Tab-separated table of C-alpha atoms in Angstrom:
chain	number	residue	atom	x	y	z
A	279	MET	CA	-5.088	13.823	35.155
A	280	GLU	CA	-2.420	15.740	36.651
A	281	PRO	CA	1.058	16.276	36.296
A	282	LEU	CA	3.343	13.975	37.801
A	283	THR	CA	6.705	14.978	39.850
A	284	TRP	CA	9.689	13.723	40.014
A	285	THR	CA	9.177	11.544	42.982
A	286	GLY	CA	5.526	11.115	43.782
A	287	SER	CA	5.057	9.503	47.009
A	288	LEU	CA	8.207	9.052	47.891
A	289	SER	CA	8.961	12.771	47.985
A	290	GLY	CA	9.933	12.427	52.093
A	291	LEU	CA	13.059	10.808	50.950
A	292	ASN	CA	14.447	13.866	48.977
A	293	ILE	CA	15.212	15.720	52.382
A	294	ILE	CA	16.987	12.502	53.443
A	295	PHE	CA	18.835	12.192	50.145
A	296	THR	CA	20.182	15.634	49.462
A	297	ALA	CA	21.114	15.787	53.449
A	298	VAL	CA	23.133	12.786	52.891
A	299	LEU	CA	24.589	14.049	49.352
A	300	VAL	CA	25.469	17.680	50.471
A	301	LEU	CA	27.325	15.926	53.380
A	302	LEU	CA	29.256	13.565	51.059
A	303	ALA	CA	30.658	16.598	49.011
A	304	LEU	CA	31.521	18.005	51.972
A	305	GLY	CA	33.029	14.846	53.213
A	306	ILE	CA	34.617	14.881	50.087
A	307	VAL	CA	35.886	18.401	50.112
A	308	ALA	CA	37.507	17.620	53.796
A	309	GLN	CA	39.389	15.005	52.074
A	310	ILE	CA	40.916	16.682	50.086
A	311	LEU	CA	41.909	19.391	52.090
A	312	ILE	CA	43.237	16.973	54.986
A	313	SER	CA	45.843	14.954	51.878
A	314	PHE	CA	47.517	18.629	51.754
A	315	VAL	CA	48.279	18.648	55.597
A	316	PRO	CA	51.563	16.726	56.902
A	317	GLN	CA	50.661	13.298	58.990
A	318	THR	CA	51.802	12.757	61.844
A	319	ASP	CA	49.251	9.997	62.703
A	320	ALA	CA	50.866	6.010	62.581
A	321	ARG	CA	49.079	3.478	60.559
A	322	ALA	CA	47.225	0.932	62.587
A	323	VAL	CA	48.566	-2.984	61.878
A	324	ALA	CA	46.441	-5.444	61.705
A	325	GLY	CA	46.901	-8.994	62.544
A	326	ASP	CA	48.136	-10.688	59.853
A	327	GLY	CA	50.873	-7.792	59.484
A	328	THR	CA	49.566	-6.112	56.744
A	329	MET	CA	48.672	-1.954	57.137
A	330	ALA	CA	45.185	-1.311	58.338
A	331	SER	CA	43.047	2.304	57.529
A	332	ASN	CA	44.700	5.230	58.872
A	333	GLN	CA	43.774	6.482	62.550
A	334	GLY	CA	43.605	9.758	63.606
A	335	ALA	CA	41.151	12.411	61.547
A	336	SER	CA	42.591	11.375	58.362
A	337	GLY	CA	41.169	7.756	59.520
A	338	PHE	CA	37.899	9.303	60.405
A	339	ILE	CA	36.751	11.630	57.869
A	340	ASN	CA	37.865	8.136	55.567
A	341	MET	CA	35.618	6.230	57.251
A	342	ILE	CA	32.536	8.863	57.491
A	343	VAL	CA	32.692	9.031	53.797
A	344	ASN	CA	32.778	5.246	53.165
A	345	TYR	CA	29.687	5.308	55.066
A	346	LEU	CA	27.776	8.294	53.851
A	347	PHE	CA	29.090	6.588	50.382
A	348	TYR	CA	27.250	3.844	51.255
A	349	ALA	CA	24.075	5.143	53.245
A	350	LEU	CA	23.748	6.890	48.930
A	351	VAL	CA	23.678	4.622	46.931
A	352	GLY	CA	21.034	3.059	49.946
A	353	ILE	CA	18.785	5.471	48.757
A	354	THR	CA	19.001	5.332	45.834
A	355	LEU	CA	18.231	1.500	45.236
A	356	ILE	CA	14.975	2.216	47.612
A	357	TYR	CA	14.142	5.047	45.246
A	358	LEU	CA	14.675	2.627	42.221
A	359	VAL	CA	12.905	-0.657	44.334
A	360	LEU	CA	10.069	1.522	45.372
A	361	GLY	CA	10.225	3.092	41.992
A	362	VAL	CA	9.413	-0.357	40.173
A	363	VAL	CA	6.817	-1.425	42.901
A	364	MET	CA	4.360	1.941	42.272
A	365	GLY	CA	4.730	2.751	38.753
A	366	THR	CA	4.137	6.635	38.463
A	367	GLY	CA	2.724	6.432	41.980
A	368	ALA	CA	6.360	7.475	42.746
A	369	GLY	CA	6.108	10.096	39.869
A	370	ILE	CA	8.454	10.545	37.072
A	371	LEU	CA	11.480	8.587	38.756
A	372	GLY	CA	8.648	5.850	39.324
A	373	GLY	CA	7.516	5.710	36.267
A	374	MET	CA	11.038	5.353	34.509
A	375	ALA	CA	12.208	2.747	36.581
A	376	ARG	CA	9.751	0.349	35.950
A	377	GLN	CA	9.961	1.041	32.105
A	378	PHE	CA	13.518	0.292	32.255
A	379	LEU	CA	12.505	-3.221	34.302
A	380	PRO	CA	13.806	-5.968	31.740
A	381	VAL	CA	17.256	-3.566	31.981
A	382	TRP	CA	17.327	-4.664	35.536
A	383	THR	CA	16.639	-7.687	35.433
A	384	ALA	CA	19.303	-7.880	32.635
A	385	LEU	CA	22.583	-6.142	34.500
A	386	ILE	CA	21.147	-8.406	37.777
A	387	VAL	CA	21.174	-11.897	35.682
A	388	THR	CA	24.543	-10.161	34.288
A	389	PHE	CA	26.176	-9.693	37.650
A	390	VAL	CA	25.499	-12.422	39.622
A	391	LEU	CA	26.630	-15.436	36.867
A	392	SER	CA	30.001	-12.933	36.318
A	393	ILE	CA	30.593	-12.881	39.494
A	394	THR	CA	29.360	-16.644	40.167
A	395	PHE	CA	32.106	-17.695	37.687
A	396	LYS	CA	34.495	-14.626	37.392
A	397	ARG	CA	37.496	-17.269	38.418
A	398	LYS	CA	36.774	-19.163	35.401
A	399	LEU	CA	36.442	-15.880	32.971
A	400	GLY	CA	39.643	-14.558	32.782
A	401	LEU	CA	40.543	-10.881	32.713
A	402	TYR	CA	36.519	-10.409	32.528
A	403	GLY	CA	36.395	-11.928	35.556
A	404	LYS	CA	38.797	-10.433	37.088
A	405	LEU	CA	37.320	-7.023	36.018
A	406	PHE	CA	35.033	-7.961	38.967
A	407	ASP	CA	37.264	-7.721	41.503
A	408	SER	CA	37.620	-3.937	41.390
A	409	THR	CA	34.692	-1.774	42.144
A	410	VAL	CA	35.786	1.010	39.677
A	411	GLY	CA	35.864	-1.185	37.065
A	412	MET	CA	32.047	-2.969	37.862
A	413	ILE	CA	30.941	0.684	38.458
A	414	GLY	CA	31.661	1.571	34.355
A	415	PHE	CA	30.373	-1.954	33.651
A	416	ALA	CA	27.227	-1.177	35.063
A	417	ILE	CA	27.067	2.012	33.646
A	418	VAL	CA	28.147	0.686	30.072
A	419	MET	CA	26.107	-2.750	30.338
A	420	PHE	CA	22.715	-0.757	31.457
A	421	TRP	CA	22.679	1.872	28.066
A	422	VAL	CA	23.649	-1.509	25.834
A	423	PHE	CA	20.579	-3.118	27.458
A	424	THR	CA	18.867	0.020	26.976
A	425	GLY	CA	19.712	0.137	23.604
A	426	VAL	CA	19.006	-3.742	22.489
A	427	PHE	CA	15.707	-3.480	24.450
A	428	GLY	CA	14.452	-0.301	23.367
A	429	GLY	CA	16.093	-0.378	19.794
A	430	VAL	CA	15.331	-3.375	19.090
A	431	PHE	CA	12.119	-4.492	20.745
A	432	ASP	CA	10.521	-1.519	21.677
A	433	LEU	CA	10.194	-2.546	24.902
A	434	LEU	CA	11.121	0.547	27.119
A	435	VAL	CA	9.541	3.480	24.671
A	436	THR	CA	6.631	4.569	25.914
A	437	HIS	CA	5.179	6.529	22.330
A	438	ASP	CA	6.681	6.356	18.771
A	439	SER	CA	9.104	8.176	18.593
A	440	LEU	CA	8.956	10.496	15.603
A	441	SER	CA	5.148	10.556	16.195
A	442	GLN	CA	3.861	14.425	16.976
A	443	VAL	CA	0.702	14.544	19.765
A	444	SER	CA	-0.631	17.660	19.379
A	445	GLY	CA	-0.445	19.983	22.945
A	446	MET	CA	2.628	18.261	24.050
A	447	LYS	CA	4.786	20.608	22.445
A	448	ASN	CA	7.370	22.037	24.999
A	449	LYS	CA	6.149	20.401	27.635
A	450	LEU	CA	8.322	19.620	31.181
A	451	PRO	CA	8.561	16.221	32.220
A	452	GLY	CA	5.502	14.583	33.776
A	453	THR	CA	3.041	16.141	31.317
A	454	PRO	CA	-0.088	13.943	30.868
A	455	LEU	CA	-0.730	13.269	27.398
A	456	ARG	CA	-3.516	14.905	26.433
A	457	GLY	CA	-6.509	13.091	24.773
A	458	ALA	CA	-5.255	9.856	25.547
A	459	GLU	CA	-6.996	6.727	24.251
A	460	GLU	CA	-7.253	2.999	26.209
A	461	GLY	CA	-4.261	1.295	26.137
A	462	ASP	CA	-1.414	4.398	25.545
A	463	TYR	CA	0.531	5.363	28.371
A	464	GLN	CA	-0.589	8.496	29.789
A	465	TRP	CA	2.173	10.423	30.532
A	466	PHE	CA	5.822	12.441	28.531
A	467	LEU	CA	7.677	11.099	31.397
A	468	LEU	CA	10.514	13.522	30.250
A	469	GLY	CA	8.592	16.427	28.626
A	470	GLY	CA	7.797	16.973	24.371
A	471	ASP	CA	10.756	18.252	22.255
A	472	ASN	CA	10.528	20.954	20.263
A	473	LEU	CA	8.143	18.760	17.745
A	474	ALA	CA	5.620	17.774	20.511
A	475	ARG	CA	7.460	14.203	20.254
A	476	ASP	CA	8.405	12.172	23.031
A	477	VAL	CA	11.882	13.060	24.782
A	478	PHE	CA	12.565	10.095	26.797
A	479	SER	CA	11.430	7.961	23.717
A	480	ARG	CA	13.569	9.813	21.384
A	481	LEU	CA	16.057	9.064	24.128
A	482	ILE	CA	15.801	5.273	24.232
A	483	LYS	CA	15.806	4.593	20.290
A	484	GLY	CA	18.954	7.724	20.350
A	485	SER	CA	20.657	4.931	22.525
A	486	TRP	CA	20.744	2.249	20.437
A	487	VAL	CA	21.772	4.296	16.959
A	488	VAL	CA	25.384	4.589	19.386
A	489	VAL	CA	25.370	0.955	20.946
A	490	LYS	CA	24.481	0.035	17.138
A	491	ILE	CA	27.342	1.965	15.753
A	492	ALA	CA	30.425	3.103	17.974
A	493	PRO	CA	31.283	-0.802	19.595
A	494	PHE	CA	31.821	-2.661	16.368
A	495	ALA	CA	32.864	0.384	14.004
A	496	THR	CA	35.679	0.381	17.043
A	497	LEU	CA	36.057	-3.783	16.781
A	498	PHE	CA	36.130	-2.840	12.465
A	499	ALA	CA	39.094	-0.287	13.396
A	500	PHE	CA	40.961	-2.963	15.214
A	501	MET	CA	41.000	-4.634	12.529
A	502	VAL	CA	42.306	-2.749	10.156
A	503	GLY	CA	44.860	-1.495	13.094
A	504	ILE	CA	45.817	-5.015	14.121
A	505	THR	CA	45.971	-6.047	10.641
A	506	LEU	CA	48.810	-3.533	9.550
A	507	GLY	CA	50.235	-2.980	12.707
A	508	LEU	CA	51.303	-6.361	13.762
A	509	PRO	CA	53.784	-6.962	10.505
A	510	ALA	CA	55.069	-3.482	10.521
A	511	GLY	CA	56.013	-3.587	13.918
A	512	TYR	CA	57.764	-7.414	13.781
A	513	TYR	CA	59.295	-7.459	10.150
A	514	GLY	CA	60.251	-3.841	10.094
A	515	GLY	CA	62.326	-2.548	7.554
A	516	ARG	CA	60.321	-0.759	4.199
A	517	LEU	CA	57.468	-2.249	5.313
A	518	ASP	CA	57.141	-0.463	8.496
A	519	THR	CA	58.204	2.810	6.974
A	520	ILE	CA	55.448	2.405	4.146
A	521	LEU	CA	52.475	2.034	6.837
A	522	SER	CA	53.716	4.164	9.321
A	523	PHE	CA	53.904	6.993	6.333
A	524	LEU	CA	50.332	6.682	5.511
A	525	ALA	CA	49.390	6.826	9.231
A	526	ASN	CA	50.996	9.612	9.624
A	527	LEU	CA	49.415	11.457	6.775
A	528	ILE	CA	46.286	10.666	8.308
A	529	LEU	CA	46.439	11.291	11.603
A	530	ALA	CA	49.144	14.663	10.511
A	531	PHE	CA	44.862	16.060	9.630
A	532	PRO	CA	42.673	17.352	11.503
A	533	VAL	CA	40.983	14.433	13.636
A	534	ILE	CA	37.396	16.534	13.608
A	535	LEU	CA	37.685	18.421	10.253
A	536	LEU	CA	38.355	15.244	8.293
A	537	PHE	CA	35.660	13.602	9.590
A	538	TYR	CA	33.523	16.573	8.867
A	539	LEU	CA	35.106	16.567	5.395
A	540	LEU	CA	34.094	12.463	5.031
A	541	VAL	CA	30.476	12.803	5.993
A	542	THR	CA	29.823	16.200	3.878
A	543	PRO	CA	27.012	15.278	0.739
A	544	GLU	CA	28.978	16.531	-1.400
A	545	ILE	CA	31.958	14.007	-0.436
A	546	VAL	CA	28.884	11.377	-0.710
A	547	LEU	CA	27.422	11.896	-3.589
A	548	THR	CA	31.154	11.538	-5.198
A	549	GLY	CA	30.330	7.507	-3.791
A	550	ILE	CA	34.200	8.101	-1.784
A	551	PRO	CA	32.630	6.653	1.483
A	552	ASN	CA	31.373	3.517	-0.790
A	553	TYR	CA	34.588	2.789	-2.517
A	554	MET	CA	36.356	3.476	1.707
A	555	ALA	CA	33.698	0.970	3.130
A	556	LEU	CA	34.575	-1.325	-0.215
A	557	PHE	CA	38.607	-1.672	0.989
A	558	LEU	CA	38.067	-0.819	4.692
A	559	PHE	CA	35.970	-3.492	5.411
A	560	ILE	CA	37.699	-6.093	3.241
A	561	PHE	CA	39.938	-6.189	6.949
A	562	PRO	CA	38.392	-8.517	9.186
A	563	LEU	CA	37.713	-10.912	6.353
A	564	VAL	CA	41.822	-11.000	5.791
A	565	PHE	CA	42.289	-10.977	9.711
A	566	LEU	CA	39.777	-13.941	9.395
A	567	ALA	CA	41.331	-15.545	6.973
A	568	ILE	CA	44.928	-15.568	8.258
A	569	LEU	CA	44.039	-16.329	12.036
A	570	LEU	CA	42.650	-19.703	10.839
A	571	ASN	CA	45.114	-20.151	8.238
A	572	SER	CA	48.445	-19.621	11.015
A	573	ARG	CA	46.565	-21.915	13.519
A	574	PHE	CA	45.393	-24.799	11.708
A	575	TYR	CA	47.798	-24.863	8.636
A	576	THR	CA	49.688	-28.507	9.945
A	577	GLN	CA	45.647	-29.763	8.967
A	578	PRO	CA	44.694	-28.836	5.681
A	579	SER	CA	41.775	-31.682	6.126
A	580	PHE	CA	40.550	-29.087	8.181
A	581	ARG	CA	41.800	-25.930	7.274
A	582	THR	CA	40.158	-26.071	4.109
A	583	PRO	CA	36.645	-26.859	4.494
A	584	LEU	CA	37.118	-24.280	7.663
A	585	LEU	CA	38.431	-21.505	5.662
A	586	ILE	CA	35.646	-22.294	3.146
A	587	VAL	CA	32.464	-21.637	5.517
A	588	VAL	CA	33.781	-18.634	7.338
A	589	LEU	CA	35.172	-16.668	4.330
A	590	GLY	CA	32.244	-17.555	2.575
A	591	VAL	CA	29.813	-16.377	5.496
A	592	GLY	CA	31.857	-13.792	6.130
A	593	ALA	CA	31.995	-12.641	2.020
A	594	TRP	CA	28.339	-12.541	2.309
A	595	LEU	CA	27.562	-10.116	5.142
A	596	TYR	CA	30.511	-7.664	3.763
A	597	LEU	CA	28.313	-7.957	0.518
A	598	SER	CA	25.172	-7.159	2.509
A	599	MET	CA	26.933	-4.204	4.613
A	600	VAL	CA	28.372	-2.390	1.732
A	601	SER	CA	25.535	-2.846	-0.498
A	602	SER	CA	22.546	-1.112	-0.460
A	603	ASP	CA	19.671	-1.425	-2.900
A	604	GLY	CA	21.247	-4.013	-5.146
A	605	THR	CA	23.894	-1.083	-5.521
A	606	ILE	CA	27.426	-0.676	-3.637
A	607	VAL	CA	28.226	2.439	-5.496
A	608	GLU	CA	25.181	4.961	-7.105
A	609	THR	CA	26.238	8.210	-8.054
A	610	PRO	CA	24.151	10.699	-10.255
A	611	THR	CA	26.786	9.311	-13.689
A	612	TYR	CA	26.994	5.760	-12.656
A	613	SER	CA	26.590	2.704	-10.371
A	614	ILE	CA	28.147	-0.587	-9.264
A	615	PRO	CA	25.781	-3.615	-9.194
A	616	GLY	CA	25.959	-5.512	-4.931
A	617	ILE	CA	24.200	-8.755	-4.232
A	618	PRO	CA	20.444	-9.056	-5.510
A	619	ALA	CA	17.674	-7.637	-3.304
A	620	ALA	CA	16.531	-10.725	-1.714
A	621	LEU	CA	20.217	-12.186	-0.784
A	622	ASP	CA	20.828	-8.703	0.968
A	623	LEU	CA	20.802	-9.538	5.242
A	624	PHE	CA	20.647	-5.892	6.212
A	625	ASP	CA	20.347	-3.015	4.418
A	626	ILE	CA	22.196	-0.181	5.741
A	627	GLY	CA	21.182	3.393	5.381
A	628	SER	CA	23.275	5.932	3.528
A	629	GLY	CA	24.046	8.285	6.684
A	630	ILE	CA	24.832	5.274	8.895
A	631	LEU	CA	26.726	3.565	6.599
A	632	VAL	CA	28.869	6.959	5.964
A	633	VAL	CA	29.543	7.787	9.858
A	634	PHE	CA	30.312	3.942	10.403
A	635	VAL	CA	33.460	4.014	7.375
A	636	SER	CA	34.263	7.887	8.311
A	637	VAL	CA	35.013	6.349	12.208
A	638	VAL	CA	36.526	3.198	10.788
A	639	PHE	CA	39.253	5.503	8.487
A	640	VAL	CA	39.968	7.950	11.566
A	641	ASN	CA	40.230	5.779	14.336
A	642	SER	CA	42.684	3.251	12.201
A	643	PRO	CA	45.849	4.648	12.051
A	644	THR	CA	45.998	5.217	16.233
A	645	VAL	CA	45.126	1.433	16.462
A	646	PHE	CA	48.079	1.010	13.913
A	647	ARG	CA	50.647	2.624	15.895
A	648	ILE	CA	49.655	1.137	19.249
A	649	VAL	CA	49.464	-2.173	17.906
A	650	ARG	CA	52.774	-1.125	15.847
A	651	GLY	CA	54.346	-0.396	19.109
A	652	LEU	CA	53.543	-3.323	21.220
A	653	ALA	CA	54.762	-5.521	18.856
A	654	LEU	CA	57.846	-3.602	18.544
A	655	ASP	CA	58.267	-4.412	21.854
A	656	ILE	CA	57.107	-7.632	22.336
A	657	LYS	CA	59.082	-10.084	19.798
A	658	THR	CA	61.538	-9.007	21.493
A	659	ARG	CA	60.750	-11.181	24.468
A	660	ASP	CA	62.466	-15.079	25.019
A	661	TYR	CA	59.062	-16.850	24.123
A	662	VAL	CA	58.971	-15.130	20.714
A	663	ALA	CA	62.196	-16.434	20.342
A	664	ALA	CA	61.043	-20.204	21.590
A	665	ALA	CA	58.203	-20.131	18.830
A	666	GLN	CA	61.130	-18.733	16.293
A	667	THR	CA	63.001	-22.148	17.443
A	668	ARG	CA	60.291	-24.198	17.306
A	669	GLY	CA	60.025	-22.933	13.599
A	670	GLU	CA	56.693	-21.760	13.767
A	671	GLY	CA	55.513	-19.066	11.040
A	672	PRO	CA	55.419	-15.291	11.357
A	673	TRP	CA	51.745	-15.095	10.945
A	674	TYR	CA	51.416	-17.687	14.130
A	675	ILE	CA	54.036	-15.797	16.057
A	676	MET	CA	52.128	-12.388	15.290
A	677	LEU	CA	48.750	-14.043	15.761
A	678	TRP	CA	48.937	-16.295	18.558
A	679	GLU	CA	52.086	-15.505	20.665
A	680	ILE	CA	52.551	-11.124	19.915
A	681	LEU	CA	48.447	-10.277	19.575
A	682	PRO	CA	47.939	-12.219	23.008
A	683	ASN	CA	50.597	-10.874	25.061
A	684	ALA	CA	49.517	-7.202	24.292
A	685	ARG	CA	46.078	-8.142	24.834
A	686	GLY	CA	45.046	-5.829	28.428
A	687	PRO	CA	46.263	-2.233	26.417
A	688	LEU	CA	44.354	-3.349	23.275
A	689	ILE	CA	41.217	-3.706	25.523
A	690	VAL	CA	41.795	-0.699	27.226
A	691	ASP	CA	42.428	1.621	24.574
A	692	PHE	CA	39.132	-0.291	22.687
A	693	CYS	CA	36.670	1.062	25.415
A	694	LEU	CA	38.395	4.675	25.780
A	695	ARG	CA	37.903	4.650	22.279
A	696	ILE	CA	34.054	3.581	22.010
A	697	GLY	CA	34.505	6.038	24.463
A	698	TYR	CA	35.765	8.676	21.899
A	699	THR	CA	34.073	7.462	18.859
A	700	THR	CA	30.418	8.332	20.817
A	701	ILE	CA	31.522	11.938	21.503
A	702	LEU	CA	32.390	11.641	17.612
A	703	LEU	CA	28.773	10.596	16.926
A	704	GLY	CA	27.316	13.063	19.152
A	705	THR	CA	29.098	16.015	17.877
A	706	LEU	CA	28.254	15.031	13.868
A	707	GLY	CA	24.577	14.762	15.420
A	708	PHE	CA	24.841	17.881	17.081
A	709	PHE	CA	26.140	19.632	13.473
A	710	GLY	CA	23.391	18.251	11.569
A	711	LEU	CA	25.848	15.911	9.467
A	712	GLY	CA	25.919	11.785	8.841
A	713	LEU	CA	23.014	10.543	10.157
A	714	GLU	CA	19.265	11.892	9.104
A	715	SER	CA	17.608	15.096	10.674
A	716	GLU	CA	14.671	13.174	12.760
A	717	SER	CA	17.411	10.693	13.815
A	718	PRO	CA	16.960	10.147	17.484
A	719	ASP	CA	20.429	9.856	18.129
A	720	TRP	CA	21.660	12.000	21.261
A	721	GLY	CA	23.381	14.495	19.187
A	722	SER	CA	20.820	15.482	16.704
A	723	THR	CA	18.292	15.672	19.850
A	724	ILE	CA	20.645	17.828	22.321
A	725	ASN	CA	21.239	20.241	18.818
A	726	ALA	CA	17.163	20.049	18.391
A	727	GLY	CA	16.891	21.251	22.100
A	728	ARG	CA	19.269	23.790	22.646
A	729	ARG	CA	17.772	26.114	20.864
A	730	LEU	CA	14.728	27.153	23.937
A	731	LEU	CA	17.310	25.908	26.253
A	732	SER	CA	17.203	28.659	28.423
A	733	LEU	CA	13.333	28.328	28.538
A	734	TYR	CA	12.758	24.373	28.469
A	735	PRO	CA	15.726	22.985	28.902
A	736	HIS	CA	14.557	19.173	29.630
A	737	ALA	CA	15.175	18.471	25.891
A	738	ALA	CA	18.757	19.128	25.765
A	739	ILE	CA	19.669	17.864	29.261
A	740	ALA	CA	18.077	14.527	28.734
A	741	PRO	CA	19.998	13.344	26.067
A	742	ALA	CA	23.165	14.958	27.100
A	743	LEU	CA	23.242	13.456	30.853
A	744	SER	CA	23.095	10.386	28.817
A	745	LEU	CA	25.782	10.919	26.398
A	746	LEU	CA	27.979	11.888	29.607
A	747	SER	CA	27.489	9.155	31.551
A	748	LEU	CA	28.248	6.655	28.666
A	749	VAL	CA	31.316	7.726	28.266
A	750	LEU	CA	32.088	8.144	32.224
A	751	GLY	CA	31.053	4.524	32.338
A	752	LEU	CA	33.524	3.975	29.384
A	753	ASN	CA	36.302	5.695	31.006
A	754	LEU	CA	35.490	3.823	34.369
A	755	LEU	CA	35.627	0.430	32.511
A	756	ALA	CA	38.609	1.422	31.228
A	757	ASP	CA	40.409	1.749	34.343
A	758	GLY	CA	39.038	-1.176	36.083
A	759	LEU	CA	40.478	-3.139	33.338
A	760	ARG	CA	43.529	-1.279	33.677
A	761	GLU	CA	43.990	-2.106	36.843
A	762	GLU	CA	43.694	-5.886	36.200
A	763	SER	CA	45.993	-5.999	33.414
A	764	LEU	CA	48.950	-5.084	34.511
A	765	ARG	CA	48.179	-7.470	38.363
A	766	ASP	CA	47.590	-10.195	35.271
């Protein structure tokens, strides 16, 4: 069986794609250079009195760049569509395009439904009025769907991410599988790593590691920051002084070094991360209790059963998260028992728990300062004074007047912080801290591939580009949300 080339029978498109890409790059350079030259061309005026595009050389270059960009997107779509249809007949890219068919389907359905009902979806719907926001959202959701379909349902992987295949050590992308049996996928699409494992399958599994840690850890950090930041900014005084001092104390310590200290084996053995989990993971329960109580305070017959159900389920999830193998804290000298294993909904590995807690602990002070600053500003607004005049309680004002009006900056920061957390996870994996050594997370994969980077770059470049694209997508998404929140 012959090795696969990158584009297979679609190689004729490569020349066109390369030409368009080069011309687009030259056009962008020309745009940058011409921006330094004073423009004397008048702008055209449209029929409705608005300003139209630039005229003259600047307008011509802008028009050419736009056409080249659309041509590049069109050729890329041709690669993808024909790749899905032809599979490995279109080479490595075709094989990967077909494997990602569930992801493409989910993306198309998501975009069609979102654009159709965007006027009813608030800030999320307005995101689809921003080109930058849509591009960022598409990249982020691509990796989210990849993580879910590949990590949970195993729909995308071609081989077991931990299995070693004889004769496939450091093989280049598109290498046919030696001794493949009927039903086995015939190629290593992105080659093999230094332990003869499939790089493509490990890339897919690694996306699930990021998707299941970064967003939820960031969400927990926001719960902590909001629960403490709102009263600090609203009440001020001694409470604000104490909480701000503690936040500044944590922020004064180098973040990366603090992260490394929390995940070192010596610290893990003391049980400190488990105690931190006991403390930090209680904040979502506190937040939900205060939120529901402040909203339905005048309806005790409805509020009390609702709180019992919500907090009961929340407490169950809380104990399932902080306990492992029937214990909450287990050290060489003592242990604290948790819930019975039969009631434990999910068993979070010790490595993932430590990384999760570390992310929450490191991010919470920064979120606290942002929320505090927003609360200090918004509490002086007229609608807050009106709520105080109506006799609303402090927590109702904080959670139902101040917090909704601070959602724009917080949503933007949430997206940026997920990207920051993704980089931290990759950095930890690169240095072999936190997660298990055989974990397919992108940082560990990059670290394993860097040793032979000059000879076999594919094992490290594939996860590095994936990490880059996800962080880029999150930044573009944050830019789009910032743009639309300012218009809101």
